[in-house]
PDB file of C-alpha atoms in Angstrom:
ATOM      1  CA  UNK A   1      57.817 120.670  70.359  1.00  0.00           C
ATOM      2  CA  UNK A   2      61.213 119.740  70.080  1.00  0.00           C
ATOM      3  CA  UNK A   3      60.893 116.714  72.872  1.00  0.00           C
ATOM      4  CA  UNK A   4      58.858 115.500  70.396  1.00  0.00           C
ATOM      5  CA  UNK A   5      61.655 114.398  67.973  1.00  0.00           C
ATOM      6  CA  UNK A   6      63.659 112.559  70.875  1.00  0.00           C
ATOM      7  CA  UNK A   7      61.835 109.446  70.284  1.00  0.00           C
ATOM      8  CA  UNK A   8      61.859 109.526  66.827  1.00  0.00           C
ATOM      9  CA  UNK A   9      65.575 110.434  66.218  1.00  0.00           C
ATOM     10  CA  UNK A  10      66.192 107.249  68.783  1.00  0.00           C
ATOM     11  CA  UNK A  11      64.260 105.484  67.021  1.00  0.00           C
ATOM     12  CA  UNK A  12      65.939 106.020  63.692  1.00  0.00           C
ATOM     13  CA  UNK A  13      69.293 105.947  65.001  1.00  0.00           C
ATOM     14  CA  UNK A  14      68.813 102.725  66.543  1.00  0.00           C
ATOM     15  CA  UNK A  15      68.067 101.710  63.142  1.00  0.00           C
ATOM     16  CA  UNK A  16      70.099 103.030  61.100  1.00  0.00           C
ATOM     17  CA  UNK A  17      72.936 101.492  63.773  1.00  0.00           C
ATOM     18  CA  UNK A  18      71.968  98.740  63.781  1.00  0.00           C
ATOM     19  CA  UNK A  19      72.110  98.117  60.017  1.00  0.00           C
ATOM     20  CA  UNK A  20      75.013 100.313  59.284  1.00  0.00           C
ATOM     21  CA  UNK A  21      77.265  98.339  61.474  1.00  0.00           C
ATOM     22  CA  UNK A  22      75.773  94.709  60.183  1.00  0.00           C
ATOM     23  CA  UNK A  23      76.350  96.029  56.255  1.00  0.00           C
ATOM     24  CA  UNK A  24      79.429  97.634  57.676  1.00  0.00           C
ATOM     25  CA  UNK A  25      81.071  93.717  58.432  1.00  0.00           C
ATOM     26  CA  UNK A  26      79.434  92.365  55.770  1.00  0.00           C
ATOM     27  CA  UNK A  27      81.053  94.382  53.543  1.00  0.00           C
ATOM     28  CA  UNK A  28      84.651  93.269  54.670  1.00  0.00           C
ATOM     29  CA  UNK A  29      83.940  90.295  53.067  1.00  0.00           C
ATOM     30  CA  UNK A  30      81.394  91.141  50.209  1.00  0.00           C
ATOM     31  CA  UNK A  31      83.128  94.281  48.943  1.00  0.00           C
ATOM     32  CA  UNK A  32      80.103  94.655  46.299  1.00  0.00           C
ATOM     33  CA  UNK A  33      77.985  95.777  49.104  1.00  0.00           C
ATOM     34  CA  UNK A  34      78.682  99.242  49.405  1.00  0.00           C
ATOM     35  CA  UNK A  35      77.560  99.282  45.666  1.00  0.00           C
ATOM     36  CA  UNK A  36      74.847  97.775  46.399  1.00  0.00           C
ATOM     37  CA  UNK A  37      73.415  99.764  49.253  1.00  0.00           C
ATOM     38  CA  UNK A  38      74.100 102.902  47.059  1.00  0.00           C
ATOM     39  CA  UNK A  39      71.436 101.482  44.786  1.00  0.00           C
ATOM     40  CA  UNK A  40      68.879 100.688  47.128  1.00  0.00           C
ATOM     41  CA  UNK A  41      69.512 103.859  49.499  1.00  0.00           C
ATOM     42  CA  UNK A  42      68.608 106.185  46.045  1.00  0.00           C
ATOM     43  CA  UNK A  43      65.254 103.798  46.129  1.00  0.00           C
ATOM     44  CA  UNK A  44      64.493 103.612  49.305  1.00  0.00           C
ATOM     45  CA  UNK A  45      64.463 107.168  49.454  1.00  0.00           C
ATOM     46  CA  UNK A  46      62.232 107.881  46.579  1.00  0.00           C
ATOM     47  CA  UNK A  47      59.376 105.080  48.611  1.00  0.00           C
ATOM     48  CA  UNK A  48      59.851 107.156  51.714  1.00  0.00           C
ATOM     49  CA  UNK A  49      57.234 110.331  51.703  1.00  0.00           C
ATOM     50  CA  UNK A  50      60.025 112.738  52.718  1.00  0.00           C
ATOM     51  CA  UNK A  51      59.568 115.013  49.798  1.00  0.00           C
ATOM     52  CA  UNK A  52      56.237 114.558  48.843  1.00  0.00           C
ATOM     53  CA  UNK A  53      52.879 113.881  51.118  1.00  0.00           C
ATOM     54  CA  UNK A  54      51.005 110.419  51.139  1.00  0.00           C
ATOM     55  CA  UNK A  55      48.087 111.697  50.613  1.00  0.00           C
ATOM     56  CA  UNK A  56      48.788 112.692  47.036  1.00  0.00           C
ATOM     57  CA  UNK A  57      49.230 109.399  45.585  1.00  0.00           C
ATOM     58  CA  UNK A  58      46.581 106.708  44.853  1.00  0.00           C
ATOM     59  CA  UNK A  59      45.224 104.084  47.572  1.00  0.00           C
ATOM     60  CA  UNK A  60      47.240 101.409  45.680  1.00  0.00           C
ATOM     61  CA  UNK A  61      50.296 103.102  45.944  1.00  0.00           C
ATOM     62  CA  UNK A  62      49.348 104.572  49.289  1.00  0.00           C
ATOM     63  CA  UNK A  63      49.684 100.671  50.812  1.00  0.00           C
ATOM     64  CA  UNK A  64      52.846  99.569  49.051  1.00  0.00           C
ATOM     65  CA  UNK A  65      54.901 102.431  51.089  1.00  0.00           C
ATOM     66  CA  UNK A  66      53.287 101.850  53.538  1.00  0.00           C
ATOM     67  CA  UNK A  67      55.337  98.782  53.699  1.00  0.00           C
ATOM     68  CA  UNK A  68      58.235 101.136  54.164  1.00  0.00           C
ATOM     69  CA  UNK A  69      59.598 101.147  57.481  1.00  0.00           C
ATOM     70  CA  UNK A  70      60.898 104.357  57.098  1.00  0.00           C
ATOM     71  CA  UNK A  71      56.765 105.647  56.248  1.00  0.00           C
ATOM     72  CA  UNK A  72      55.887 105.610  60.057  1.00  0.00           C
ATOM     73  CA  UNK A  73      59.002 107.752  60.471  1.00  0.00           C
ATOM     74  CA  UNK A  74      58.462 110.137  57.949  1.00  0.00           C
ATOM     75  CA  UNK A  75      54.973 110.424  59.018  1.00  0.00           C
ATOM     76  CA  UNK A  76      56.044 110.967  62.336  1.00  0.00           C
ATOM     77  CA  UNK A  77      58.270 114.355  61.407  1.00  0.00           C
ATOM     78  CA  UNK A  78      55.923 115.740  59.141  1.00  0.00           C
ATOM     79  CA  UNK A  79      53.380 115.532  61.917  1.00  0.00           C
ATOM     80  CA  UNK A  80      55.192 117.339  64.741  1.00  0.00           C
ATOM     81  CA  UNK A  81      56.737 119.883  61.837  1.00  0.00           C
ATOM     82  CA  UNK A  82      54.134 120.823  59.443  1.00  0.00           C
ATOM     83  CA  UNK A  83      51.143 119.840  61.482  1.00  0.00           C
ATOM     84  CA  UNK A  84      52.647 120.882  64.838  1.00  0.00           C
ATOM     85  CA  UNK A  85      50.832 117.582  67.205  1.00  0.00           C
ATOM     86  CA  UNK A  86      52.298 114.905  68.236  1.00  0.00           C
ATOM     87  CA  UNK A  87      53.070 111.542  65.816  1.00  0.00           C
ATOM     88  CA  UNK A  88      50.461 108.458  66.857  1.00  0.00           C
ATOM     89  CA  UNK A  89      53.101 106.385  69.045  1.00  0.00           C
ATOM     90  CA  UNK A  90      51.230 102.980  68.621  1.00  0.00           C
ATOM     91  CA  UNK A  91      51.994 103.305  65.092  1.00  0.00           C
ATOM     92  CA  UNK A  92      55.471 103.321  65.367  1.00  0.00           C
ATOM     93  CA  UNK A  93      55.568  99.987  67.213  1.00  0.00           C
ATOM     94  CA  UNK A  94      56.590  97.815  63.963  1.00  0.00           C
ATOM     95  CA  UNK A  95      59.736 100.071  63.822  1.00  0.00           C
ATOM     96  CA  UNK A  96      60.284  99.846  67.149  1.00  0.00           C
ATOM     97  CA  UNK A  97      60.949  96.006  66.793  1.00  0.00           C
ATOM     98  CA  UNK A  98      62.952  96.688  63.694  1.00  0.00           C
ATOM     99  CA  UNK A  99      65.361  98.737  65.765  1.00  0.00           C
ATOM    100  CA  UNK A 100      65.465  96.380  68.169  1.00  0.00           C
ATOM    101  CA  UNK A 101      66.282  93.835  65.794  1.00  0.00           C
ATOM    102  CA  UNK A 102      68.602  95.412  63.723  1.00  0.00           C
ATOM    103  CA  UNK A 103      70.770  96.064  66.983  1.00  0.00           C
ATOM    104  CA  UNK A 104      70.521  92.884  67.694  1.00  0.00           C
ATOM    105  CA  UNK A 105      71.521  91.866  64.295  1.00  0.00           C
ATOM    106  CA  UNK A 106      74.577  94.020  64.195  1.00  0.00           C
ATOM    107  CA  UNK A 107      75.668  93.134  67.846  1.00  0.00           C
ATOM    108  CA  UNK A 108      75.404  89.444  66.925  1.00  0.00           C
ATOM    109  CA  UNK A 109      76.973  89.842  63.106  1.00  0.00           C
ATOM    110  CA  UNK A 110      80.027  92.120  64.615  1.00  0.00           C
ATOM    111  CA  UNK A 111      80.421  89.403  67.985  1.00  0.00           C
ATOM    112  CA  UNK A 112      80.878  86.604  65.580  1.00  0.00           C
ATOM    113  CA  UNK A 113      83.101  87.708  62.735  1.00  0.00           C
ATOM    114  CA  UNK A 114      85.040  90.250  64.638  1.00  0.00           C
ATOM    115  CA  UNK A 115      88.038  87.955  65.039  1.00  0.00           C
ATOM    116  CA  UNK A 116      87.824  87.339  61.087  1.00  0.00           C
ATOM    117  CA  UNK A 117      87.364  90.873  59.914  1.00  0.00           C
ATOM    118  CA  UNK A 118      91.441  92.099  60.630  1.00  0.00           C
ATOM    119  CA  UNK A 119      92.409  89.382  58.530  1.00  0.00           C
ATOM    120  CA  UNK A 120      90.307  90.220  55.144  1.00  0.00           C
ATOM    121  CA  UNK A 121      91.642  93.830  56.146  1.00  0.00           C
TER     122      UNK A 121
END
């Protein structure tokens, strides 16, 4: 059902908020950033099960993404779309906190070097 993405796509955008705006005024001072997240982004795509299904690697690979806080996610969608039930909430809690944190990162990170950032500009 399509109520069934709600929580998920809050839950990623929080996320993806959260850390865009911290990297964001980071890299007004570190211009190398943005080079650097390109990098990682092509990565951390490739350790996210968007385009392929968990279940087709090995149990050792299995539990290294499932260090991937993006795995629960992914999960998550293919769940409600190729499965059609409902994602297991309680598993999503980790990235709930990482959200959370992230916002509170990039609230914090922004609050502090806001004054700062117009003059690297």
């Amino acid at each position: 059902s399509v109520l069934g993405f709600v929580p998920l796509l809050v839950l990623q955008q929080g996320f993806a908020v959260g850390a865009g705006v911290t990297l964001g005024v980071v890299n007004v001072f570190f211009r190398d950033v943005t080079h650097a997240v390109a990098v990682l982004l092509q990565f951390w795509f490739w350790f996210t099960p968007i385009v392929y299904p968990l279940d087709l690697l090995g149990e050792p690979a299995r539990s290294l993404i499932g260090l991937n806080p993006m795995t629960a996610l992914a999960r998550g969608y293919q769940e409600i779309l190729v499965h059609g039930r409902a994602p297991e909430w309680t598993d999503l809690l980790p990235q709930v906190l990482l959200a959370t944190a992230a916002l509170w990162l990039a609230r914090q990170t922004f609050r502090r070097l806001a004054g700062e950032m117009a003059d690297h500009l």
